[in-house]
Amino acid sequence: MKIIRLSFFLLLVTACQPSNSQSNQALSITLGQDEARIQEETARSELYDLHKKYDLDKWIFTRKIIVKTGVISHSHPVLTINTKHIGDETATLATYLHEQFHWYLEENSPSLEKAIADLRIAYPNIPKKRPRAARSDYSTYLHLIVCALEFDALSVLVGEGPARAELESKSYYTWVYEQVLENDRGIRAAMKKHKIELPGK
């Protein structure tokens, strides 16, 4: 029985290893907690598969990633992805790219701050509470840009229709996604003025 269990474990680990592609070798995807190891192995494998299927390198700004069950996906201090979207490629892409774009905007902080100042004028009456808003006014304005980039990248990868459907399905930042999809003139103007655009465009 011990031999069978050991063989199964080795097979599982081998199946979840990244390919030999340069992109996957550069990624460091670690797991969060032993009690959810199977789910986390699956989610990690799916992230590697996305890198095989799509050209994501131009939108990757941190290559240190944690996959962890039972957390809210977040960008900092280490990009962390939960396992809730296992089997849903579009949702996984959206979440992954969303968190990567936080790092992109951090690299372009001076332009970001100017764009947010413009957004405060363009959208003066923002919601204050979740799930319509983010945790603060600043974060809500920041997410107008993050979610616009998320939509743009997802549209390139899976098409505008599926990208729109994915953003419409979100149960958080609902006001933010509504602006991105239906009232984005102010967002696009601020991004264009301060030269914030989808990398590799």
mmCIF file of C-alpha atoms in Angstrom:
data_model
loop_
_atom_site.group_PDB
_atom_site.id
_atom_site.type_symbol
_atom_site.label_atom_id
_atom_site.label_comp_id
_atom_site.label_asym_id
_atom_site.label_seq_id
_atom_site.Cartn_x
_atom_site.Cartn_y
_atom_site.Cartn_z
ATOM 1 C CA MET A 1 0.000 0.000 0.000
ATOM 2 C CA LYS A 2 2.874 2.378 0.867
ATOM 3 C CA ILE A 3 4.458 1.702 -2.526
ATOM 4 C CA ILE A 4 1.182 2.474 -4.315
ATOM 5 C CA ARG A 5 0.749 5.715 -2.382
ATOM 6 C CA LEU A 6 4.324 6.752 -3.116
ATOM 7 C CA SER A 7 3.883 6.014 -6.813
ATOM 8 C CA PHE A 8 0.689 8.104 -6.916
ATOM 9 C CA PHE A 9 2.439 11.015 -5.176
ATOM 10 C CA LEU A 10 5.370 10.920 -7.621
ATOM 11 C CA LEU A 11 2.972 10.783 -10.565
ATOM 12 C CA LEU A 12 1.035 13.800 -9.228
ATOM 13 C CA VAL A 13 4.181 15.857 -8.679
ATOM 14 C CA THR A 14 5.495 15.021 -12.145
ATOM 15 C CA ALA A 15 2.201 15.985 -13.784
ATOM 16 C CA CYS A 16 2.211 19.378 -12.049
ATOM 17 C CA GLN A 17 5.740 20.372 -13.057
ATOM 18 C CA PRO A 18 6.150 23.248 -15.551
ATOM 19 C CA SER A 19 7.164 22.622 -19.134
ATOM 20 C CA ASN A 20 10.654 23.328 -20.383
ATOM 21 C CA SER A 21 9.578 26.584 -22.029
ATOM 22 C CA GLN A 22 11.550 29.693 -21.070
ATOM 23 C CA SER A 23 8.403 31.382 -19.747
ATOM 24 C CA ASN A 24 7.529 28.601 -17.332
ATOM 25 C CA GLN A 25 11.097 28.166 -16.129
ATOM 26 C CA ALA A 26 11.111 31.832 -15.106
ATOM 27 C CA LEU A 27 7.955 31.496 -13.018
ATOM 28 C CA SER A 28 8.088 30.561 -9.353
ATOM 29 C CA ILE A 29 4.664 29.264 -8.294
ATOM 30 C CA THR A 30 4.608 27.922 -4.753
ATOM 31 C CA LEU A 31 1.744 26.421 -2.780
ATOM 32 C CA GLY A 32 0.065 27.693 0.329
ATOM 33 C CA GLN A 33 -1.043 24.969 2.729
ATOM 34 C CA ASP A 34 -0.737 21.201 3.018
ATOM 35 C CA GLU A 35 -4.394 20.478 3.766
ATOM 36 C CA ALA A 36 -5.435 21.824 0.346
ATOM 37 C CA ARG A 37 -2.458 20.471 -1.577
ATOM 38 C CA ILE A 38 -4.401 18.680 -4.320
ATOM 39 C CA GLN A 39 -6.437 21.792 -5.175
ATOM 40 C CA GLU A 40 -3.369 23.984 -5.115
ATOM 41 C CA GLU A 41 -1.382 21.573 -7.298
ATOM 42 C CA THR A 42 -4.244 21.617 -9.809
ATOM 43 C CA ALA A 43 -4.476 25.413 -9.826
ATOM 44 C CA ARG A 44 -0.716 25.723 -10.230
ATOM 45 C CA SER A 45 -0.753 23.289 -13.131
ATOM 46 C CA GLU A 46 -3.516 25.313 -14.791
ATOM 47 C CA LEU A 47 -1.470 28.516 -14.453
ATOM 48 C CA TYR A 48 1.467 26.829 -16.156
ATOM 49 C CA ASP A 49 -0.896 25.593 -18.870
ATOM 50 C CA LEU A 50 -2.126 29.145 -19.480
ATOM 51 C CA HIS A 51 1.459 30.227 -20.060
ATOM 52 C CA LYS A 52 1.812 27.450 -22.616
ATOM 53 C CA LYS A 53 -1.423 28.361 -24.415
ATOM 54 C CA TYR A 54 -1.200 32.156 -24.413
ATOM 55 C CA ASP A 55 1.529 34.726 -24.882
ATOM 56 C CA LEU A 56 1.387 36.236 -21.401
ATOM 57 C CA ASP A 57 4.983 37.369 -20.971
ATOM 58 C CA LYS A 58 4.301 40.988 -21.910
ATOM 59 C CA TRP A 59 1.773 41.191 -19.062
ATOM 60 C CA ILE A 60 3.834 39.487 -16.362
ATOM 61 C CA PHE A 61 5.434 41.947 -13.932
ATOM 62 C CA THR A 62 6.168 39.629 -11.040
ATOM 63 C CA ARG A 63 7.116 35.986 -11.448
ATOM 64 C CA LYS A 64 6.882 35.047 -7.805
ATOM 65 C CA ILE A 65 3.395 33.618 -7.267
ATOM 66 C CA ILE A 66 1.621 31.759 -4.486
ATOM 67 C CA VAL A 67 -1.409 29.532 -5.050
ATOM 68 C CA LYS A 68 -3.432 29.239 -1.863
ATOM 69 C CA THR A 69 -6.884 27.946 -1.009
ATOM 70 C CA GLY A 70 -9.225 30.005 1.152
ATOM 71 C CA VAL A 71 -7.769 33.457 0.527
ATOM 72 C CA ILE A 72 -8.857 36.449 -1.523
ATOM 73 C CA SER A 73 -6.560 36.808 -4.514
ATOM 74 C CA HIS A 74 -4.249 39.791 -4.087
ATOM 75 C CA SER A 75 -1.203 41.358 -5.657
ATOM 76 C CA HIS A 76 1.059 42.309 -2.731
ATOM 77 C CA PRO A 77 3.375 41.651 -1.052
ATOM 78 C CA VAL A 78 3.468 38.459 -3.136
ATOM 79 C CA LEU A 79 0.989 37.845 -5.940
ATOM 80 C CA THR A 80 -1.400 35.264 -4.504
ATOM 81 C CA ILE A 81 -4.091 33.407 -6.448
ATOM 82 C CA ASN A 82 -6.840 31.378 -4.800
ATOM 83 C CA THR A 83 -8.130 28.066 -6.154
ATOM 84 C CA LYS A 84 -11.792 29.013 -6.644
ATOM 85 C CA HIS A 85 -11.539 29.212 -10.451
ATOM 86 C CA ILE A 86 -10.129 25.737 -11.089
ATOM 87 C CA GLY A 87 -11.479 24.568 -14.447
ATOM 88 C CA ASP A 88 -12.556 28.077 -15.509
ATOM 89 C CA GLU A 89 -9.859 29.330 -17.846
ATOM 90 C CA THR A 90 -11.322 32.779 -18.499
ATOM 91 C CA ALA A 91 -11.879 33.531 -14.810
ATOM 92 C CA THR A 92 -8.367 32.366 -13.952
ATOM 93 C CA LEU A 93 -6.881 34.554 -16.676
ATOM 94 C CA ALA A 94 -8.898 37.559 -15.517
ATOM 95 C CA THR A 95 -7.824 37.159 -11.890
ATOM 96 C CA TYR A 96 -4.193 36.488 -12.721
ATOM 97 C CA LEU A 97 -3.867 39.447 -15.096
ATOM 98 C CA HIS A 98 -5.763 41.738 -12.718
ATOM 99 C CA GLU A 99 -3.165 41.116 -10.007
ATOM 100 C CA GLN A 100 -0.267 41.416 -12.452
ATOM 101 C CA PHE A 101 -1.504 44.848 -13.563
ATOM 102 C CA HIS A 102 -1.251 46.099 -9.992
ATOM 103 C CA TRP A 103 2.487 45.479 -10.302
ATOM 104 C CA TYR A 104 2.589 47.193 -13.699
ATOM 105 C CA LEU A 105 0.952 50.305 -12.277
ATOM 106 C CA GLU A 106 3.311 50.286 -9.321
ATOM 107 C CA GLU A 107 6.167 50.477 -11.818
ATOM 108 C CA ASN A 108 4.461 53.525 -13.353
ATOM 109 C CA SER A 109 3.513 55.268 -10.128
ATOM 110 C CA PRO A 110 4.006 58.922 -11.242
ATOM 111 C CA SER A 111 1.675 58.471 -14.228
ATOM 112 C CA LEU A 112 -0.781 56.513 -12.107
ATOM 113 C CA GLU A 113 -1.064 59.256 -9.486
ATOM 114 C CA LYS A 114 -1.763 61.870 -12.151
ATOM 115 C CA ALA A 115 -4.368 59.636 -13.779
ATOM 116 C CA ILE A 116 -6.109 59.052 -10.441
ATOM 117 C CA ALA A 117 -6.240 62.820 -9.880
ATOM 118 C CA ASP A 118 -8.080 63.128 -13.202
ATOM 119 C CA LEU A 119 -10.405 60.263 -12.320
ATOM 120 C CA ARG A 120 -11.418 62.024 -9.108
ATOM 121 C CA ILE A 121 -12.739 64.845 -11.288
ATOM 122 C CA ALA A 122 -14.289 62.610 -13.951
ATOM 123 C CA TYR A 123 -16.029 60.364 -11.394
ATOM 124 C CA PRO A 124 -16.739 62.555 -8.333
ATOM 125 C CA ASN A 125 -19.600 60.472 -6.924
ATOM 126 C CA ILE A 126 -18.144 57.048 -6.347
ATOM 127 C CA PRO A 127 -19.709 54.408 -4.071
ATOM 128 C CA LYS A 128 -18.156 53.958 -0.656
ATOM 129 C CA LYS A 129 -18.958 50.380 0.279
ATOM 130 C CA ARG A 130 -18.224 46.907 -0.992
ATOM 131 C CA PRO A 131 -19.090 45.085 -3.151
ATOM 132 C CA ARG A 132 -19.658 48.103 -5.414
ATOM 133 C CA ALA A 133 -16.443 49.830 -4.361
ATOM 134 C CA ALA A 134 -13.004 48.836 -3.122
ATOM 135 C CA ARG A 135 -11.686 49.220 0.417
ATOM 136 C CA SER A 136 -11.020 52.976 0.054
ATOM 137 C CA ASP A 137 -11.688 55.851 -2.344
ATOM 138 C CA TYR A 138 -8.106 55.647 -3.588
ATOM 139 C CA SER A 139 -8.408 51.926 -4.226
ATOM 140 C CA THR A 140 -11.682 52.402 -6.106
ATOM 141 C CA TYR A 141 -10.055 54.935 -8.447
ATOM 142 C CA LEU A 142 -7.007 52.693 -8.814
ATOM 143 C CA HIS A 143 -9.232 49.777 -9.775
ATOM 144 C CA LEU A 144 -10.880 51.759 -12.560
ATOM 145 C CA ILE A 145 -7.522 51.549 -14.326
ATOM 146 C CA VAL A 146 -6.602 48.024 -13.194
ATOM 147 C CA CYS A 147 -9.953 46.655 -14.373
ATOM 148 C CA ALA A 148 -9.740 48.525 -17.681
ATOM 149 C CA LEU A 149 -6.380 46.865 -18.341
ATOM 150 C CA GLU A 150 -7.836 43.532 -17.253
ATOM 151 C CA PHE A 151 -10.660 43.931 -19.781
ATOM 152 C CA ASP A 152 -8.287 44.950 -22.569
ATOM 153 C CA ALA A 153 -5.933 42.015 -22.031
ATOM 154 C CA LEU A 154 -8.738 39.507 -21.636
ATOM 155 C CA SER A 155 -10.347 40.794 -24.854
ATOM 156 C CA VAL A 156 -7.098 40.138 -26.719
ATOM 157 C CA LEU A 157 -6.867 36.598 -25.361
ATOM 158 C CA VAL A 158 -10.448 35.294 -25.494
ATOM 159 C CA GLY A 159 -12.380 37.938 -27.441
ATOM 160 C CA GLU A 160 -14.373 40.974 -26.348
ATOM 161 C CA GLY A 161 -17.653 39.082 -25.883
ATOM 162 C CA PRO A 162 -16.329 36.485 -23.435
ATOM 163 C CA ALA A 163 -14.246 39.167 -21.705
ATOM 164 C CA ARG A 164 -17.313 41.338 -21.220
ATOM 165 C CA ALA A 165 -19.314 38.376 -19.912
ATOM 166 C CA GLU A 166 -16.578 37.564 -17.413
ATOM 167 C CA LEU A 167 -16.437 41.103 -16.036
ATOM 168 C CA GLU A 168 -20.234 41.299 -15.871
ATOM 169 C CA SER A 169 -20.246 38.161 -13.713
ATOM 170 C CA LYS A 170 -18.045 39.651 -10.993
ATOM 171 C CA SER A 171 -19.572 39.898 -7.526
ATOM 172 C CA TYR A 172 -17.029 42.449 -6.311
ATOM 173 C CA TYR A 173 -16.018 45.921 -7.564
ATOM 174 C CA THR A 174 -19.344 45.876 -9.350
ATOM 175 C CA TRP A 175 -19.545 49.656 -9.834
ATOM 176 C CA VAL A 176 -15.955 49.702 -11.086
ATOM 177 C CA TYR A 177 -16.580 47.003 -13.686
ATOM 178 C CA GLU A 178 -19.792 48.764 -14.724
ATOM 179 C CA GLN A 179 -17.827 51.916 -15.520
ATOM 180 C CA VAL A 180 -15.216 49.979 -17.457
ATOM 181 C CA LEU A 181 -17.898 48.317 -19.584
ATOM 182 C CA GLU A 182 -20.473 51.086 -19.936
ATOM 183 C CA ASN A 183 -18.994 54.457 -18.965
ATOM 184 C CA ASP A 184 -15.271 54.333 -19.653
ATOM 185 C CA ARG A 185 -14.742 57.679 -21.421
ATOM 186 C CA GLY A 186 -13.182 59.280 -18.349
ATOM 187 C CA ILE A 187 -11.032 56.239 -17.664
ATOM 188 C CA ARG A 188 -9.712 56.080 -21.199
ATOM 189 C CA ALA A 189 -9.048 59.813 -21.289
ATOM 190 C CA ALA A 190 -7.007 59.685 -18.090
ATOM 191 C CA MET A 191 -5.076 56.633 -19.264
ATOM 192 C CA LYS A 192 -4.316 58.171 -22.655
ATOM 193 C CA LYS A 193 -3.315 61.545 -21.193
ATOM 194 C CA HIS A 194 -0.821 59.961 -18.822
ATOM 195 C CA LYS A 195 0.388 57.265 -21.209
ATOM 196 C CA ILE A 196 -0.972 54.279 -19.338
ATOM 197 C CA GLU A 197 -1.758 51.606 -21.888
ATOM 198 C CA LEU A 198 -1.891 47.863 -22.277
ATOM 199 C CA PRO A 199 1.771 46.749 -22.498
ATOM 200 C CA GLY A 200 2.767 45.320 -25.838
ATOM 201 C CA LYS A 201 -0.150 46.953 -27.610
#
